[in-house]
Short mmCIF file of C-alpha atoms and ligand atoms in Angstrom, two decimals:
data_model
loop_
_atom_site.label_atom_id
_atom_site.label_comp_id
_atom_site.label_asym_id
_atom_site.label_seq_id
_atom_site.Cartn_x
_atom_site.Cartn_y
_atom_site.Cartn_z
CA MET A 1440 -13.12 23.90 17.54
CA ARG A 1441 -11.39 22.09 20.36
CA ILE A 1442 -10.00 19.31 18.17
CA LEU A 1443 -8.18 21.81 15.98
CA LYS A 1444 -6.61 23.49 19.02
CA GLU A 1445 -5.38 20.08 20.21
CA CYS A 1446 -3.85 19.41 16.79
CA PHE A 1447 -1.93 22.68 16.81
CA ASP A 1448 -0.86 22.28 20.45
CA HIS A 1449 0.44 18.82 19.72
CA ASN A 1450 2.17 20.02 16.56
CA ARG A 1451 4.10 22.73 18.42
CA ALA A 1452 5.21 20.18 21.04
CA TRP A 1453 6.18 17.71 18.33
CA ALA A 1454 8.25 20.29 16.41
CA ALA A 1455 10.04 21.31 19.61
CA ALA A 1456 10.76 17.67 20.48
CA GLN A 1457 12.22 17.01 17.02
CA THR A 1458 14.51 20.03 17.32
CA ALA A 1459 15.57 18.97 20.83
CA ARG A 1460 16.40 15.47 19.55
CA ASP A 1461 18.20 16.72 16.42
CA PRO A 1462 18.83 20.48 16.07
CA GLY A 1463 19.37 20.09 12.29
CA PHE A 1464 16.20 18.04 11.75
CA PHE A 1465 14.14 20.67 9.92
CA ASP A 1466 17.11 21.90 7.89
CA LYS A 1467 17.48 18.34 6.59
CA LEU A 1468 13.73 18.05 5.99
CA GLN A 1469 13.82 21.18 3.84
CA GLY A 1470 16.37 19.55 1.58
CA ALA A 1471 15.43 16.87 -0.94
CA GLN A 1472 13.48 13.88 0.35
CA ARG A 1473 15.22 10.54 -0.12
CA PRO A 1474 12.76 7.82 0.80
CA ASP A 1475 13.83 4.32 -0.27
CA LEU A 1476 10.35 2.90 0.10
CA LEU A 1477 6.94 3.54 -1.45
CA TRP A 1478 4.13 2.36 0.81
CA ILE A 1479 0.79 1.58 -0.82
CA GLY A 1480 -1.64 0.97 2.00
CA CYS A 1481 -5.23 1.21 3.17
CA SER A 1482 -6.67 4.57 4.22
CA ASP A 1483 -7.77 2.93 7.48
CA SER A 1484 -6.96 5.24 10.41
CA ARG A 1485 -5.44 2.38 12.41
CA LEU A 1486 -2.45 1.95 10.10
CA PRO A 1487 -0.08 4.94 10.22
CA PRO A 1488 2.78 3.68 8.00
CA ASN A 1489 5.71 5.60 9.50
CA GLU A 1490 4.73 4.64 13.02
CA ILE A 1491 4.30 0.93 12.25
CA ILE A 1492 7.74 0.55 10.64
CA GLY A 1493 9.63 3.12 12.69
CA ARG A 1494 10.49 5.56 9.92
CA LEU A 1495 10.97 9.30 10.39
CA PRO A 1496 9.44 12.01 8.17
CA GLY A 1497 11.27 11.95 4.84
CA GLU A 1498 11.79 8.20 4.88
CA VAL A 1499 8.58 6.78 3.37
CA PHE A 1500 6.69 7.88 0.26
CA VAL A 1501 3.02 7.04 0.75
CA HIS A 1502 -0.10 6.34 -1.27
CA ARG A 1503 -3.23 5.24 0.53
CA ASN A 1504 -6.73 4.44 -0.63
CA VAL A 1505 -9.60 2.28 0.58
CA ALA A 1506 -8.38 -1.33 0.69
CA ASN A 1507 -4.96 -0.62 -0.89
CA VAL A 1508 -6.05 -1.15 -4.47
CA VAL A 1509 -3.79 -0.57 -7.49
CA VAL A 1510 -6.00 -0.08 -10.53
CA HIS A 1511 -4.33 -0.17 -13.96
CA THR A 1512 -5.89 3.16 -14.99
CA ASP A 1513 -5.89 5.05 -11.67
CA VAL A 1514 -3.88 8.13 -12.62
CA ASN A 1515 -3.54 9.15 -8.97
CA CYS A 1516 -1.91 5.89 -7.85
CA LEU A 1517 0.11 5.54 -11.07
CA SER A 1518 1.46 9.08 -10.73
CA VAL A 1519 2.64 8.34 -7.20
CA LEU A 1520 4.27 5.12 -8.41
CA GLN A 1521 5.91 6.81 -11.40
CA PHE A 1522 7.30 9.68 -9.32
CA ALA A 1523 8.54 7.28 -6.63
CA VAL A 1524 10.26 4.96 -9.11
CA ASP A 1525 11.53 7.38 -11.78
CA VAL A 1526 12.33 10.49 -9.76
CA LEU A 1527 12.86 9.39 -6.16
CA GLN A 1528 14.31 6.05 -7.29
CA VAL A 1529 12.87 4.09 -4.38
CA LYS A 1530 14.30 0.59 -3.99
CA HIS A 1531 11.13 -0.98 -2.59
CA VAL A 1532 7.42 -0.79 -3.26
CA VAL A 1533 5.35 -2.31 -0.46
CA VAL A 1534 1.69 -3.11 -0.85
CA CYS A 1535 0.44 -3.45 2.70
CA GLY A 1536 -3.04 -4.77 3.45
CA HIS A 1537 -4.51 -5.51 6.82
CA TYR A 1538 -6.72 -8.16 8.36
CA GLY A 1539 -10.18 -6.90 9.29
CA CYS A 1540 -10.19 -4.46 6.35
CA GLY A 1541 -13.65 -2.90 6.15
CA GLY A 1542 -13.32 -2.38 2.40
CA VAL A 1543 -12.56 -6.04 1.81
CA ARG A 1544 -15.35 -7.14 4.13
CA ALA A 1545 -17.82 -4.88 2.34
CA ALA A 1546 -16.79 -6.42 -0.98
CA LEU A 1547 -17.95 -9.81 0.35
CA GLU A 1548 -21.32 -8.40 1.37
CA HIS A 1549 -24.26 -6.93 -0.49
CA ARG A 1550 -25.13 -3.84 1.53
CA PRO A 1551 -25.08 -0.68 -0.61
CA LEU A 1552 -22.63 1.97 0.67
CA GLY A 1553 -22.68 4.42 -2.24
CA LEU A 1554 -19.97 5.47 -4.69
CA ILE A 1555 -17.42 3.34 -2.85
CA ASP A 1556 -19.21 0.19 -4.09
CA ASN A 1557 -17.76 0.90 -7.54
CA TRP A 1558 -14.23 1.04 -6.11
CA LEU A 1559 -14.82 -2.14 -4.11
CA ARG A 1560 -15.93 -3.91 -7.28
CA HIS A 1561 -12.22 -4.46 -7.95
CA ILE A 1562 -12.04 -6.55 -4.79
CA LYS A 1563 -15.27 -8.34 -5.62
CA ASP A 1564 -13.57 -9.39 -8.88
CA ILE A 1565 -10.73 -10.93 -6.85
CA GLY A 1566 -13.35 -12.71 -4.74
CA ALA A 1567 -14.88 -14.10 -7.93
CA LYS A 1568 -11.45 -15.22 -9.17
CA TYR A 1569 -10.82 -17.21 -5.98
CA ARG A 1570 -14.45 -18.13 -5.33
CA ASP A 1571 -13.87 -21.86 -4.77
CA GLU A 1572 -11.11 -21.28 -2.23
CA LEU A 1573 -13.15 -18.65 -0.40
CA ILE A 1574 -16.46 -20.54 -0.14
CA ALA A 1575 -14.57 -23.52 1.30
CA ILE A 1576 -13.79 -21.33 4.36
CA ASP A 1577 -16.83 -21.51 6.66
CA ASP A 1578 -15.83 -18.85 9.18
CA ARG A 1579 -16.78 -15.41 7.84
CA THR A 1580 -13.90 -13.58 9.51
CA ALA A 1581 -11.37 -16.14 8.26
CA ARG A 1582 -12.85 -15.89 4.77
CA ALA A 1583 -12.59 -12.09 4.76
CA ASP A 1584 -9.03 -12.28 6.09
CA ARG A 1585 -8.08 -14.68 3.32
CA LEU A 1586 -9.50 -12.22 0.79
CA CYS A 1587 -7.35 -9.50 2.43
CA GLU A 1588 -4.30 -11.66 1.63
CA LEU A 1589 -5.47 -12.44 -1.92
CA ASN A 1590 -6.10 -8.73 -2.46
CA VAL A 1591 -2.50 -7.92 -1.49
CA ARG A 1592 -1.29 -10.63 -3.86
CA GLN A 1593 -3.35 -9.16 -6.72
CA GLN A 1594 -2.20 -5.60 -6.03
CA VAL A 1595 1.46 -6.67 -5.93
CA ALA A 1596 0.88 -8.23 -9.36
CA ASN A 1597 -0.84 -5.05 -10.58
CA VAL A 1598 2.14 -2.93 -9.48
CA CYS A 1599 4.50 -5.28 -11.34
CA HIS A 1600 2.40 -5.25 -14.49
CA THR A 1601 2.64 -1.47 -14.88
CA THR A 1602 4.85 0.03 -17.58
CA ILE A 1603 6.50 2.01 -14.76
CA VAL A 1604 7.92 -0.98 -12.92
CA GLN A 1605 8.74 -2.95 -16.06
CA ASP A 1606 10.54 0.04 -17.62
CA ALA A 1607 12.60 0.40 -14.43
CA TRP A 1608 13.64 -3.23 -14.55
CA ARG A 1609 14.51 -2.91 -18.23
CA ARG A 1610 16.80 0.01 -17.38
CA GLY A 1611 18.51 -2.21 -14.81
CA GLN A 1612 17.19 -0.17 -11.89
CA PRO A 1613 17.01 -2.30 -8.73
CA LEU A 1614 13.39 -2.42 -7.56
CA SER A 1615 11.61 -4.96 -5.37
CA VAL A 1616 7.85 -5.19 -4.93
CA HIS A 1617 6.63 -6.70 -1.67
CA GLY A 1618 3.31 -7.84 -0.22
CA TRP A 1619 2.80 -7.39 3.50
CA ILE A 1620 -0.18 -7.64 5.79
CA PHE A 1621 -0.77 -5.98 9.15
CA SER A 1622 -2.70 -7.50 12.02
CA LEU A 1623 -4.77 -5.14 14.13
CA ALA A 1624 -4.93 -7.90 16.76
CA ASP A 1625 -1.24 -7.79 17.68
CA GLY A 1626 0.20 -4.84 15.73
CA LEU A 1627 2.52 -7.09 13.78
CA LEU A 1628 3.36 -7.06 10.09
CA ARG A 1629 3.66 -10.29 8.17
CA ASP A 1630 5.57 -10.69 4.92
CA LEU A 1631 3.37 -12.71 2.55
CA GLY A 1632 6.45 -13.93 0.65
CA LEU A 1633 5.41 -12.35 -2.63
CA CYS A 1634 8.60 -10.42 -3.40
CA VAL A 1635 9.04 -9.70 -7.14
CA GLU A 1636 12.36 -8.30 -8.37
CA ALA A 1637 12.54 -9.15 -12.06
CA PRO A 1638 10.22 -9.48 -15.07
CA GLU A 1639 11.08 -13.19 -15.34
CA GLN A 1640 8.91 -13.71 -12.24
CA LEU A 1641 5.83 -12.42 -14.07
CA PRO A 1642 3.41 -14.50 -16.13
CA ALA A 1643 4.31 -14.27 -19.85
CA LEU A 1644 0.95 -12.62 -20.58
CA TYR A 1645 1.90 -9.48 -18.68
CA ARG A 1646 5.58 -9.30 -19.52
CA MET A 1647 6.78 -6.61 -21.91
CA ASP A 1648 9.71 -7.58 -24.09
CA ALA A 1649 12.77 -5.39 -24.45
CA ILE A 1650 12.49 -3.08 -27.44
CO1 CO B 3049 -8.69 -1.37 5.15
#
């Protein structure tokens, strides 16, 4: 299993390099993690979060799934969010999509892929919500990329609508939710300008009143 040998060889070199750079690195890593940012991103292999934003181990809490979807009843994603907000007390939640997302593209098509089609149905629903805007875009790539942006917007909203985020705001805990998108063409992140920091920014329908 040559690939496994390469992984372990690289790992030994990496660990040695970290110690050479900072002799106390692994002592610090053994202590409590203190990430200030929860990254919710796509599972796509081309988007390693720490590498893209220049953060060391211990500095980013991460949840990834196909097409960076935040589903209201996904206990996996919600548990990550709850732990990040309540226990780690992160200051920022970033939903990061990417142009050219295969999951988003598949949601615009009709080719059966298996179980994943049920997951991608959430993105199809966003496509249906913005149908008029999307069908007005002739170019298929541009249309899919626009849906990538609309998906980020929806997932930022879904994060904000959770009891987890709204409870944090009610406690007066500072917490910002951001929507970013990554371009595989140039390696650059773009802020979609969706930052939400207070319940007043949410539609009344989703806002929970103070008890
Ligand atoms: Co993707």
